[in-house]
mmCIF file of C-alpha atoms in Angstrom:
data_model
loop_
_atom_site.group_PDB
_atom_site.id
_atom_site.type_symbol
_atom_site.label_atom_id
_atom_site.label_comp_id
_atom_site.label_asym_id
_atom_site.label_seq_id
_atom_site.Cartn_x
_atom_site.Cartn_y
_atom_site.Cartn_z
ATOM 1 C CA MET A 1 -59.568 21.552 -3.918
ATOM 2 C CA GLN A 2 -56.673 20.369 -1.714
ATOM 3 C CA ASN A 3 -54.252 20.416 -4.658
ATOM 4 C CA LEU A 4 -54.761 24.046 -5.680
ATOM 5 C CA GLY A 5 -51.523 25.945 -6.189
ATOM 6 C CA ALA A 6 -50.836 29.443 -4.892
ATOM 7 C CA VAL A 7 -51.861 30.933 -8.243
ATOM 8 C CA TRP A 8 -55.469 29.883 -7.471
ATOM 9 C CA LEU A 9 -55.405 29.442 -3.715
ATOM 10 C CA TYR A 10 -54.359 32.981 -2.771
ATOM 11 C CA PRO A 11 -56.898 34.771 -5.006
ATOM 12 C CA ILE A 12 -59.693 32.545 -3.670
ATOM 13 C CA ILE A 13 -58.636 33.320 -0.093
ATOM 14 C CA LEU A 14 -58.494 37.057 -0.892
ATOM 15 C CA ILE A 15 -61.971 36.926 -2.432
ATOM 16 C CA ALA A 16 -63.269 35.059 0.630
ATOM 17 C CA GLY A 17 -61.756 37.730 2.877
ATOM 18 C CA ALA A 18 -63.274 40.524 0.805
ATOM 19 C CA LEU A 19 -66.672 38.841 0.899
ATOM 20 C CA GLN A 20 -66.443 38.520 4.679
ATOM 21 C CA ALA A 21 -66.617 42.315 4.811
ATOM 22 C CA TRP A 22 -70.056 42.129 3.193
ATOM 23 C CA GLY A 23 -71.578 39.901 5.892
ATOM 24 C CA PRO A 24 -71.868 42.306 8.833
ATOM 25 C CA PRO A 25 -73.471 45.174 6.855
ATOM 26 C CA MET A 26 -75.835 42.719 5.160
ATOM 27 C CA ASN A 27 -76.730 41.209 8.540
ATOM 28 C CA ASN A 28 -77.203 44.703 9.947
ATOM 29 C CA ALA A 29 -79.764 45.415 7.211
ATOM 30 C CA LEU A 30 -81.421 42.079 7.995
ATOM 31 C CA ARG A 31 -81.580 42.927 11.697
ATOM 32 C CA ASN A 32 -83.021 46.370 10.972
ATOM 33 C CA SER A 33 -85.704 44.834 8.769
ATOM 34 C CA MET A 34 -86.603 41.997 11.119
ATOM 35 C CA GLU A 35 -86.165 43.992 14.360
ATOM 36 C CA ASN A 36 -85.215 40.839 16.301
ATOM 37 C CA PRO A 37 -81.467 40.100 16.255
ATOM 38 C CA TRP A 38 -81.922 36.467 17.317
ATOM 39 C CA LEU A 39 -84.437 35.704 14.585
ATOM 40 C CA SER A 40 -82.175 37.588 12.172
ATOM 41 C CA SER A 41 -79.300 35.316 13.162
ATOM 42 C CA ILE A 42 -81.359 32.228 12.372
ATOM 43 C CA VAL A 43 -82.499 33.677 9.046
ATOM 44 C CA SER A 44 -78.877 34.545 8.246
ATOM 45 C CA PHE A 45 -77.798 30.928 8.772
ATOM 46 C CA LEU A 46 -80.610 29.272 6.796
ATOM 47 C CA PRO A 47 -79.096 29.970 3.341
ATOM 48 C CA VAL A 48 -75.732 28.699 4.614
ATOM 49 C CA VAL A 49 -77.252 25.419 5.772
ATOM 50 C CA ALA A 50 -79.155 25.046 2.495
ATOM 51 C CA PHE A 51 -76.081 25.826 0.366
ATOM 52 C CA LEU A 52 -73.787 23.481 2.284
ATOM 53 C CA SER A 53 -76.409 20.730 2.227
ATOM 54 C CA VAL A 54 -76.591 20.909 -1.578
ATOM 55 C CA ILE A 55 -72.785 20.940 -1.904
ATOM 56 C CA TRP A 56 -72.497 18.000 0.515
ATOM 57 C CA MET A 57 -75.070 15.965 -1.425
ATOM 58 C CA CYS A 58 -73.254 16.642 -4.712
ATOM 59 C CA GLN A 59 -69.842 15.561 -3.470
ATOM 60 C CA PRO A 60 -68.724 11.940 -3.833
ATOM 61 C CA HIS A 61 -67.270 11.730 -0.329
ATOM 62 C CA PRO A 62 -68.442 8.926 1.973
ATOM 63 C CA PHE A 63 -69.941 9.344 5.396
ATOM 64 C CA PRO A 64 -67.461 9.439 8.275
ATOM 65 C CA THR A 65 -66.675 6.189 9.986
ATOM 66 C CA ARG A 66 -67.245 5.493 13.665
ATOM 67 C CA GLU A 67 -63.479 5.427 14.086
ATOM 68 C CA SER A 68 -62.974 8.853 12.507
ATOM 69 C CA ILE A 69 -65.726 10.352 14.656
ATOM 70 C CA ALA A 70 -64.287 8.708 17.780
ATOM 71 C CA ALA A 71 -60.846 10.138 16.925
ATOM 72 C CA MET A 72 -62.225 13.645 16.421
ATOM 73 C CA PRO A 73 -61.173 16.166 19.095
ATOM 74 C CA TRP A 74 -64.085 17.215 21.317
ATOM 75 C CA TRP A 75 -63.703 20.844 20.240
ATOM 76 C CA ALA A 76 -63.735 20.211 16.476
ATOM 77 C CA PRO A 77 -67.511 20.714 15.960
ATOM 78 C CA LEU A 78 -67.464 24.047 17.827
ATOM 79 C CA GLY A 79 -66.071 26.039 14.880
ATOM 80 C CA GLY A 80 -69.581 26.797 13.646
ATOM 81 C CA LEU A 81 -70.589 28.082 17.072
ATOM 82 C CA ILE A 82 -67.548 30.367 17.048
ATOM 83 C CA GLY A 83 -68.624 31.637 13.625
ATOM 84 C CA ALA A 84 -72.141 32.207 14.952
ATOM 85 C CA PHE A 85 -70.724 34.420 17.691
ATOM 86 C CA ALA A 86 -69.040 36.550 15.013
ATOM 87 C CA VAL A 87 -72.284 36.782 13.031
ATOM 88 C CA VAL A 88 -74.291 37.832 16.080
ATOM 89 C CA ALA A 89 -71.642 40.428 16.988
ATOM 90 C CA GLY A 90 -71.944 41.828 13.479
ATOM 91 C CA LEU A 91 -75.731 41.870 13.685
ATOM 92 C CA LEU A 92 -75.624 43.772 16.934
ATOM 93 C CA PHE A 93 -72.699 46.167 16.550
ATOM 94 C CA VAL A 94 -71.653 46.934 12.964
ATOM 95 C CA GLY A 95 -74.345 49.612 12.681
ATOM 96 C CA GLN A 96 -72.943 51.369 15.741
ATOM 97 C CA VAL A 97 -69.239 51.371 14.901
ATOM 98 C CA GLY A 98 -69.305 51.220 11.081
ATOM 99 C CA ALA A 99 -68.132 48.536 8.692
ATOM 100 C CA GLY A 100 -64.514 49.772 8.626
ATOM 101 C CA THR A 101 -64.058 49.781 12.376
ATOM 102 C CA PHE A 102 -65.939 46.503 12.835
ATOM 103 C CA GLY A 103 -63.956 44.817 10.078
ATOM 104 C CA GLY A 104 -60.685 46.265 11.335
ATOM 105 C CA LEU A 105 -61.289 45.117 14.892
ATOM 106 C CA THR A 106 -62.345 41.621 13.893
ATOM 107 C CA ILE A 107 -59.498 41.224 11.401
ATOM 108 C CA THR A 108 -56.913 42.527 13.871
ATOM 109 C CA ALA A 109 -58.221 40.249 16.621
ATOM 110 C CA ASN A 110 -58.200 37.391 14.106
ATOM 111 C CA ILE A 111 -54.566 38.078 13.172
ATOM 112 C CA LEU A 112 -53.432 38.331 16.794
ATOM 113 C CA MET A 113 -55.197 35.099 17.771
ATOM 114 C CA SER A 114 -53.911 33.388 14.608
ATOM 115 C CA LEU A 115 -50.347 34.281 15.565
ATOM 116 C CA LEU A 116 -50.872 32.611 18.962
ATOM 117 C CA ILE A 117 -52.441 29.553 17.319
ATOM 118 C CA ASP A 118 -49.436 29.324 14.970
ATOM 119 C CA LYS A 119 -46.883 29.892 17.751
ATOM 120 C CA TYR A 120 -48.272 27.186 20.026
ATOM 121 C CA GLY A 121 -49.712 24.819 17.421
ATOM 122 C CA TRP A 122 -53.180 24.923 18.974
ATOM 123 C CA PHE A 123 -56.001 22.934 17.347
ATOM 124 C CA GLY A 124 -53.542 20.612 15.632
ATOM 125 C CA MET A 125 -51.938 23.340 13.518
ATOM 126 C CA THR A 126 -48.308 23.208 12.442
ATOM 127 C CA VAL A 127 -46.139 25.445 14.634
ATOM 128 C CA HIS A 128 -44.931 28.685 13.019
ATOM 129 C CA GLN A 129 -42.577 30.803 15.084
ATOM 130 C CA LEU A 130 -43.537 34.321 16.132
ATOM 131 C CA THR A 131 -40.706 36.122 14.381
ATOM 132 C CA PRO A 132 -39.893 39.827 14.783
ATOM 133 C CA GLY A 133 -41.390 40.431 11.327
ATOM 134 C CA ARG A 134 -44.671 38.759 12.260
ATOM 135 C CA ALA A 135 -44.754 40.675 15.562
ATOM 136 C CA ALA A 136 -44.123 43.949 13.692
ATOM 137 C CA GLY A 137 -47.000 43.102 11.359
ATOM 138 C CA ALA A 138 -49.282 42.618 14.360
ATOM 139 C CA VAL A 139 -48.224 45.974 15.817
ATOM 140 C CA LEU A 140 -48.916 47.644 12.462
ATOM 141 C CA MET A 141 -52.364 45.992 12.349
ATOM 142 C CA MET A 142 -53.152 47.412 15.794
ATOM 143 C CA ALA A 143 -51.908 50.859 14.744
ATOM 144 C CA GLY A 144 -54.018 50.660 11.599
ATOM 145 C CA ILE A 145 -57.227 49.803 13.431
ATOM 146 C CA PHE A 146 -56.529 52.588 15.906
ATOM 147 C CA LEU A 147 -56.347 55.049 13.011
ATOM 148 C CA ILE A 148 -59.440 53.618 11.280
ATOM 149 C CA SER A 149 -61.560 53.716 14.445
ATOM 150 C CA ARG A 150 -60.239 57.092 15.564
ATOM 151 C CA PHE A 151 -60.726 58.962 12.293
#
């Protein structure tokens, strides 16, 4: 998967982004059916754990070494917890603000934070300068979410 060219990589990323819009409304329906948002969150994660467990068992990759685990940054395993926060936010709020506003807010916040991560090289990322074009894109994202949430 690491050697995919842009002809495959970009469409897969676009599909993943489109599918992310499905999650909050689906989780909202789950929450409405189960009535308990915390239990709904657990139920939402169970298929993910099952799916990733099957994929992991089917892959020919070895277990990590003690050295690779020791070299891992302390914050590396927290990505799933960050994702869980997003899922719980969707469970609790997408029904109140609508899928468009929820998606727009989360995507805009994601873009703005991603620009900071790129600019400063946080989390081991390669530094990408915050150019006027990238800044203009961020401003347009904020204007777009304002219009989506307002109208």
